[in-house]
XYZ file of C-alpha atoms in Angstrom:
453
model
C 118.246 115.922 52.929
C 117.109 113.374 50.617
C 114.590 110.731 51.784
C 116.676 108.040 50.091
C 119.206 105.690 51.649
C 122.125 108.129 52.502
C 124.299 104.894 52.947
C 123.505 101.324 51.878
C 123.291 98.635 54.370
C 125.831 96.634 52.553
C 128.203 99.543 52.873
C 127.390 99.649 56.692
C 128.257 96.324 57.129
C 131.592 96.692 55.197
C 132.164 99.672 57.781
C 131.525 97.467 60.782
C 128.856 99.923 61.812
C 127.365 97.432 63.971
C 130.120 97.088 66.438
C 129.626 100.917 67.299
C 125.566 100.339 67.820
C 126.649 97.091 70.110
C 128.842 99.182 72.186
C 126.452 102.069 72.597
C 123.446 99.344 73.360
C 125.655 97.873 76.171
C 126.186 101.293 77.692
C 122.520 101.630 78.024
C 120.306 100.981 81.012
C 116.751 100.552 80.131
C 115.303 98.116 77.382
C 113.615 101.073 75.922
C 117.050 102.825 75.348
C 118.888 99.538 74.412
C 116.123 99.116 71.567
C 116.961 102.546 70.253
C 120.380 102.053 70.293
C 120.342 98.752 68.256
C 118.395 100.691 65.488
C 120.749 103.614 65.279
C 120.642 104.894 61.725
C 121.693 107.891 59.389
C 119.032 111.079 60.075
C 117.586 112.216 57.021
C 117.074 115.822 58.344
C 119.821 117.931 59.060
C 117.948 119.886 61.495
C 117.023 117.397 63.913
C 120.721 115.763 63.550
C 122.488 119.063 64.520
C 120.174 119.196 67.599
C 121.173 115.559 68.396
C 124.515 116.284 68.106
C 124.379 118.845 70.384
C 122.565 117.195 72.942
C 124.988 114.558 73.131
C 127.969 117.130 73.089
C 126.210 119.165 76.204
C 125.857 115.572 78.133
C 129.499 114.565 77.267
C 130.599 117.842 78.820
C 128.502 117.523 81.879
C 129.746 114.036 82.385
C 133.406 114.895 81.567
C 133.227 117.996 83.898
C 132.063 115.642 87.069
C 129.248 117.960 87.071
C 125.607 116.533 88.636
C 123.558 114.812 86.132
C 120.503 113.078 87.403
C 120.622 109.291 87.904
C 118.462 107.812 85.117
C 118.616 104.141 86.206
C 114.974 103.184 85.902
C 113.039 100.212 84.720
C 110.349 100.871 81.735
C 107.178 101.427 82.846
C 105.174 102.318 79.666
C 103.286 98.759 80.303
C 101.971 100.391 83.751
C 101.293 103.719 81.954
C 99.339 101.838 79.397
C 97.548 99.764 81.909
C 96.634 103.003 83.904
C 94.831 104.457 80.910
C 92.450 101.653 80.408
C 89.058 102.113 82.100
C 88.333 99.836 84.864
C 91.987 98.368 85.107
C 93.824 98.247 88.578
C 97.486 98.340 89.235
C 99.235 95.804 91.624
C 101.322 96.939 94.800
C 104.388 96.281 92.722
C 103.557 98.420 89.569
C 102.354 101.072 91.977
C 105.863 101.205 93.636
C 107.464 101.224 90.050
C 105.153 104.086 88.914
C 106.172 106.209 92.172
C 110.039 105.444 91.693
C 110.016 106.381 88.172
C 107.871 109.382 88.664
C 110.447 110.594 91.134
C 113.456 110.098 88.741
C 111.388 111.890 86.184
C 110.516 114.850 88.478
C 114.162 115.040 89.298
C 115.275 115.048 85.632
C 112.801 117.576 84.563
C 113.606 119.981 87.413
C 117.162 119.673 86.602
C 116.627 120.252 82.506
C 114.346 123.190 83.295
C 117.240 125.052 85.698
C 119.961 124.174 83.149
C 118.441 126.391 79.858
C 121.423 128.677 79.855
C 124.437 126.026 79.633
C 122.215 122.985 78.307
C 120.147 124.652 75.813
C 119.535 121.717 73.473
C 119.126 119.139 76.460
C 116.685 121.234 78.297
C 114.360 121.259 75.133
C 113.465 117.763 76.070
C 111.571 119.006 79.291
C 109.737 122.171 77.380
C 106.536 120.648 77.144
C 106.874 118.617 80.472
C 105.933 119.431 84.223
C 106.857 117.607 87.249
C 104.176 115.796 89.158
C 103.961 115.451 93.118
C 100.550 113.968 93.229
C 101.825 110.776 91.880
C 104.210 110.551 94.476
C 102.055 111.808 97.484
C 99.024 109.654 96.430
C 101.049 106.394 96.064
C 103.039 106.985 99.324
C 99.707 107.567 101.298
C 98.844 103.741 100.271
C 101.799 101.785 99.426
C 104.729 101.120 101.561
C 108.332 100.768 100.699
C 108.056 96.971 100.589
C 105.311 97.321 98.155
C 102.473 96.451 100.740
C 99.157 98.195 101.539
C 99.705 100.252 104.219
C 97.619 99.670 107.485
C 96.553 103.185 107.529
C 94.949 102.763 103.895
C 91.425 102.586 105.211
C 89.951 102.011 108.555
C 88.391 98.933 107.435
C 91.561 97.329 106.248
C 93.057 98.493 109.927
C 90.290 96.803 111.509
C 90.607 93.459 109.550
C 94.324 93.243 109.975
C 93.987 93.946 113.882
C 91.437 91.056 114.271
C 93.653 88.857 111.951
C 96.604 89.452 114.067
C 94.604 88.503 117.286
C 93.401 85.322 115.601
C 96.960 84.201 114.450
C 98.259 84.815 117.863
C 95.433 82.749 119.485
C 95.862 79.935 117.008
C 99.721 80.056 117.919
C 99.054 79.595 121.421
C 96.670 76.661 120.845
C 98.979 74.856 118.424
C 102.229 75.436 120.616
C 100.023 73.762 123.647
C 99.206 70.800 121.507
C 102.867 70.320 120.194
C 104.177 70.277 123.905
C 101.564 67.784 125.173
C 101.899 65.458 122.118
C 105.873 65.876 122.291
C 105.647 64.582 126.042
C 103.781 61.324 124.838
C 106.172 60.791 121.994
C 103.496 60.932 119.128
C 105.261 63.315 117.000
C 108.583 63.891 115.420
C 111.456 65.924 116.182
C 110.516 68.472 113.050
C 107.226 68.377 114.627
C 105.370 71.168 112.216
C 104.907 72.014 108.484
C 102.574 74.316 106.203
C 99.928 72.932 103.919
C 97.957 75.459 102.333
C 98.894 78.224 104.872
C 97.754 75.851 107.878
C 100.196 74.711 110.572
C 100.189 70.849 110.849
C 101.820 68.295 113.212
C 104.160 65.781 111.984
C 102.466 62.621 113.694
C 103.834 59.242 113.646
C 101.723 56.883 111.520
C 101.293 54.193 114.319
C 99.597 57.291 116.630
C 97.513 58.957 114.166
C 94.338 57.609 115.617
C 95.394 59.129 119.148
C 95.509 62.678 117.584
C 92.122 64.409 116.629
C 92.454 67.151 113.428
C 92.212 66.956 109.814
C 94.767 64.873 107.669
C 96.653 67.371 104.995
C 99.232 64.989 103.930
C 101.471 61.909 104.101
C 105.230 61.705 103.859
C 106.735 59.792 101.047
C 108.142 57.128 103.499
C 104.688 56.813 104.761
C 105.933 56.975 108.248
C 104.755 60.582 109.066
C 100.819 61.853 108.884
C 100.537 65.814 108.665
C 97.582 66.442 110.774
C 95.867 70.168 111.348
C 95.151 69.832 115.312
C 91.309 69.927 116.063
C 91.986 72.591 118.178
C 93.047 75.107 115.751
C 90.766 74.130 112.880
C 87.710 76.676 113.836
C 90.267 79.571 114.231
C 92.121 78.706 111.101
C 89.036 78.984 109.509
C 88.338 82.444 110.795
C 91.690 83.351 109.794
C 91.204 82.107 106.098
C 87.801 84.192 105.805
C 89.641 87.488 107.491
C 92.348 86.895 104.713
C 89.575 86.846 101.952
C 88.199 90.028 103.384
C 91.752 91.716 103.482
C 92.335 90.714 100.080
C 89.022 92.137 98.917
C 89.830 95.399 100.747
C 93.409 95.846 99.480
C 91.628 95.293 95.858
C 89.033 97.899 96.380
C 91.925 100.350 97.710
C 94.183 99.369 94.728
C 91.093 100.164 92.458
C 90.663 103.524 93.998
C 94.058 104.462 93.801
C 94.105 103.400 89.899
C 91.110 105.607 89.462
C 92.742 108.475 91.115
C 95.934 108.268 89.016
C 94.172 107.560 85.781
C 94.200 111.234 84.687
C 97.999 111.121 84.768
C 98.381 108.075 82.412
C 99.551 110.206 79.378
C 101.996 112.099 81.203
C 103.641 109.020 82.485
C 103.914 107.575 79.053
C 105.806 111.005 78.320
C 107.882 110.411 81.452
C 108.877 107.156 79.978
C 109.874 108.582 76.621
C 112.059 111.205 78.422
C 113.769 108.650 80.507
C 114.404 106.156 77.952
C 115.902 109.619 75.416
C 118.024 110.625 78.443
C 119.309 107.000 79.011
C 120.120 106.925 75.382
C 121.717 110.187 74.868
C 123.941 109.141 77.916
C 124.879 105.939 76.414
C 126.090 108.233 73.277
C 127.879 110.605 75.567
C 129.459 107.828 77.389
C 130.858 106.079 74.271
C 132.143 109.403 73.173
C 134.113 109.698 76.452
C 135.631 106.022 75.872
C 137.018 106.885 72.144
C 138.059 110.621 73.221
C 135.318 112.145 70.590
C 134.299 115.504 70.161
C 131.792 117.351 68.156
C 133.749 118.847 65.096
C 132.938 122.291 63.585
C 129.801 121.662 61.101
C 130.422 123.228 57.927
C 127.536 124.252 55.694
C 129.717 123.775 52.761
C 130.993 120.593 51.544
C 134.341 120.063 53.708
C 136.272 117.449 55.429
C 138.979 118.282 57.660
C 140.183 115.562 60.016
C 142.382 116.189 62.674
C 144.101 113.578 64.987
C 141.110 111.081 63.843
C 141.059 107.661 65.155
C 139.234 104.523 63.890
C 137.087 104.109 66.856
C 137.039 100.600 67.120
C 140.802 100.064 66.518
C 141.359 102.823 69.089
C 139.310 100.815 71.879
C 141.046 97.600 70.648
C 144.791 99.030 70.869
C 143.865 100.818 74.448
C 142.910 97.106 75.814
C 146.219 95.916 74.454
C 148.108 99.047 75.517
C 149.193 99.824 72.143
C 149.537 102.884 70.611
C 146.894 104.052 67.767
C 148.513 106.446 65.027
C 145.931 109.083 64.352
C 145.090 110.350 60.706
C 145.056 113.783 59.203
C 143.081 114.588 55.939
C 141.819 117.788 54.561
C 139.227 117.834 51.552
C 137.171 120.879 50.337
C 135.461 122.146 47.058
C 138.960 122.988 45.486
C 140.985 119.630 46.788
C 137.985 117.195 46.574
C 139.927 114.089 45.664
C 142.829 111.951 47.106
C 144.383 109.001 45.872
C 146.285 107.051 48.549
C 149.168 104.416 47.154
C 151.604 102.531 48.978
C 152.564 99.021 50.295
C 150.386 96.279 51.371
C 149.573 96.567 55.289
C 150.441 100.346 55.218
C 147.093 101.633 56.267
C 145.239 102.473 53.343
C 142.102 100.283 53.793
C 141.967 101.595 57.478
C 142.027 105.100 56.365
C 139.413 104.608 53.994
C 137.060 102.914 56.705
C 137.871 105.496 59.320
C 136.962 108.194 56.860
C 133.688 106.301 56.064
C 132.965 105.316 59.704
C 133.266 108.699 61.247
C 131.121 110.349 58.784
C 128.413 107.648 59.033
C 128.547 108.035 63.203
C 128.690 111.925 62.689
C 125.421 111.708 60.619
C 123.744 109.115 62.808
C 123.923 111.582 65.852
C 127.152 110.193 67.387
C 130.325 112.434 68.344
C 133.435 111.310 66.254
C 137.023 110.265 67.354
C 138.636 113.612 66.061
C 140.331 116.733 67.554
C 138.018 119.445 68.339
C 139.310 121.848 65.516
C 138.071 119.367 62.936
C 135.708 120.560 60.270
C 132.989 118.111 58.961
C 129.777 118.399 56.778
C 126.695 116.581 56.097
C 126.596 114.595 52.729
C 123.592 113.504 50.964
C 125.128 110.060 49.774
C 127.720 108.033 51.154
C 129.089 105.550 48.665
C 131.223 102.890 49.222
C 132.978 100.080 47.156
C 135.448 98.178 49.416
C 136.826 94.818 49.323
C 136.139 91.779 46.951
C 132.431 92.267 45.815
C 132.428 89.054 43.536
C 128.938 88.039 42.463
C 128.690 84.161 42.548
C 124.777 84.162 42.077
C 125.005 86.669 39.395
C 128.151 84.788 37.927
C 129.866 88.003 37.652
C 133.825 88.128 37.927
C 135.531 90.187 40.452
C 136.003 93.305 37.876
C 132.854 93.200 36.383
C 131.186 93.361 39.923
C 133.353 96.144 40.631
C 132.462 97.782 37.324
C 129.083 97.319 37.970
C 129.469 99.176 41.184
C 131.701 102.116 39.950
C 128.775 102.583 37.187
C 126.205 102.784 39.892
C 128.246 105.149 41.850
C 128.900 107.478 39.003
C 125.216 107.985 38.517
C 124.729 109.526 41.753
C 127.850 111.570 42.317
C 127.850 115.340 43.244
C 129.358 117.698 45.412
C 127.046 116.616 48.528
C 128.488 113.029 47.994
C 131.290 110.971 49.630
C 132.819 108.322 47.616
C 135.206 105.729 49.117
C 136.876 103.286 46.467
C 139.585 100.903 47.751
C 141.717 98.410 45.393
C 140.717 100.688 42.639
C 140.905 99.354 39.247
C 141.914 95.690 40.369
C 140.638 92.369 39.551
C 142.047 92.573 35.852
C 145.002 93.163 33.816
C 147.203 96.356 35.343
C 147.028 98.209 32.138
C 143.042 97.602 31.558
C 142.612 98.340 35.375
C 144.565 101.539 35.193
C 142.967 102.884 32.040
C 139.686 102.303 33.637
C 140.367 103.987 36.919
C 141.697 106.794 35.170
C 138.751 107.488 33.229
C 136.357 106.940 36.477
C 138.736 109.498 38.355
C 138.476 112.098 35.506
C 134.556 111.601 35.907
C 134.834 112.209 39.696
C 136.986 115.249 39.238
C 134.359 116.789 37.076
C 131.264 115.871 39.253
C 132.843 117.781 42.255
C 132.612 114.821 44.500
C 134.476 114.058 47.734
């Protein structure tokens, strides 16, 4: 297929293709898939386009048939995979937990796809080059607990430090509580007798009794009526606790570095997993959107043909569905013998919406989206979709409406052939009817000769 633009961005704007992209984006779960959805565009390669359409169709049929499809709600973990690939890096407990959960989701997805080659031939190709990985899950499980903390069993040293830490904290609490009881009897402390400063328990001592209580002053209340003192009886043991906490953090960091080194060889595989999950999330959003608009995959003809049966404008269909209104479907058939249709009729009779429906469905199909038509419809891929809809008066170039339309028509006539779809609205308008009619006739004759649709 031609590498140049199949459809111009102005034409996409006129067709309101951005509304379709917005719908699909909102149906994505991950940021990576949302980004892909917001950049949906026309494929320049028919082979890849065909595979994409079949993947969306297979997934839509799986979801519609209430068959099992793995849950792919995940958080992007490309950042973690990139960090893992850097020599000397260290992942945090939370990052390891994210990698573990994401690997489990990926493992399920890969096994599912590999087991469904028969009935999901196109979707299953996504896992052809991939293998599931149990090592990542087992290694992280050995070290990190479900609440993103390093397990006591991660090392003998950590176990020893934490045991000592627990004993010291218990001893500190006993001494502190004893002090509280004594000072409460003497009436030296407030009812809310304790607070924490820099991780240390302090007594709320009434300012007039501060000289009666030995210890380290940490703070003073806003009113100045209360002094927060760490009792002298617990200072020494609290220093021991602080030192043990430093040792604990050091040992945790050593364990995390070691775990990072163990998993570093799988960094590239994790990036592949992230890409796979983003792709599945994106395809699932396309399939969900197809369900919403009752879309299907039409028969794709190698020859230029456009046979739309029970076709709906997707945005209008959803709008009417919300308002509980009926949408009237459209049937149209163009082939190499009858490749040109002129629609006439009263205002608000549905002429423009018919043009926009044909243009939008064709653009959706060539962007890898299923279309709101009956399954026996026939469509093909066009090399160009050329559109001239609405008032294109150009103020900056000082062109009248008719001159602007004329310029558009000339540009269109230069590109037309049997692989082109042309949509023109209000044909020959903007000037006196006689001249407009004559010009329209000339252009139509040219379009007939060119075999364009």
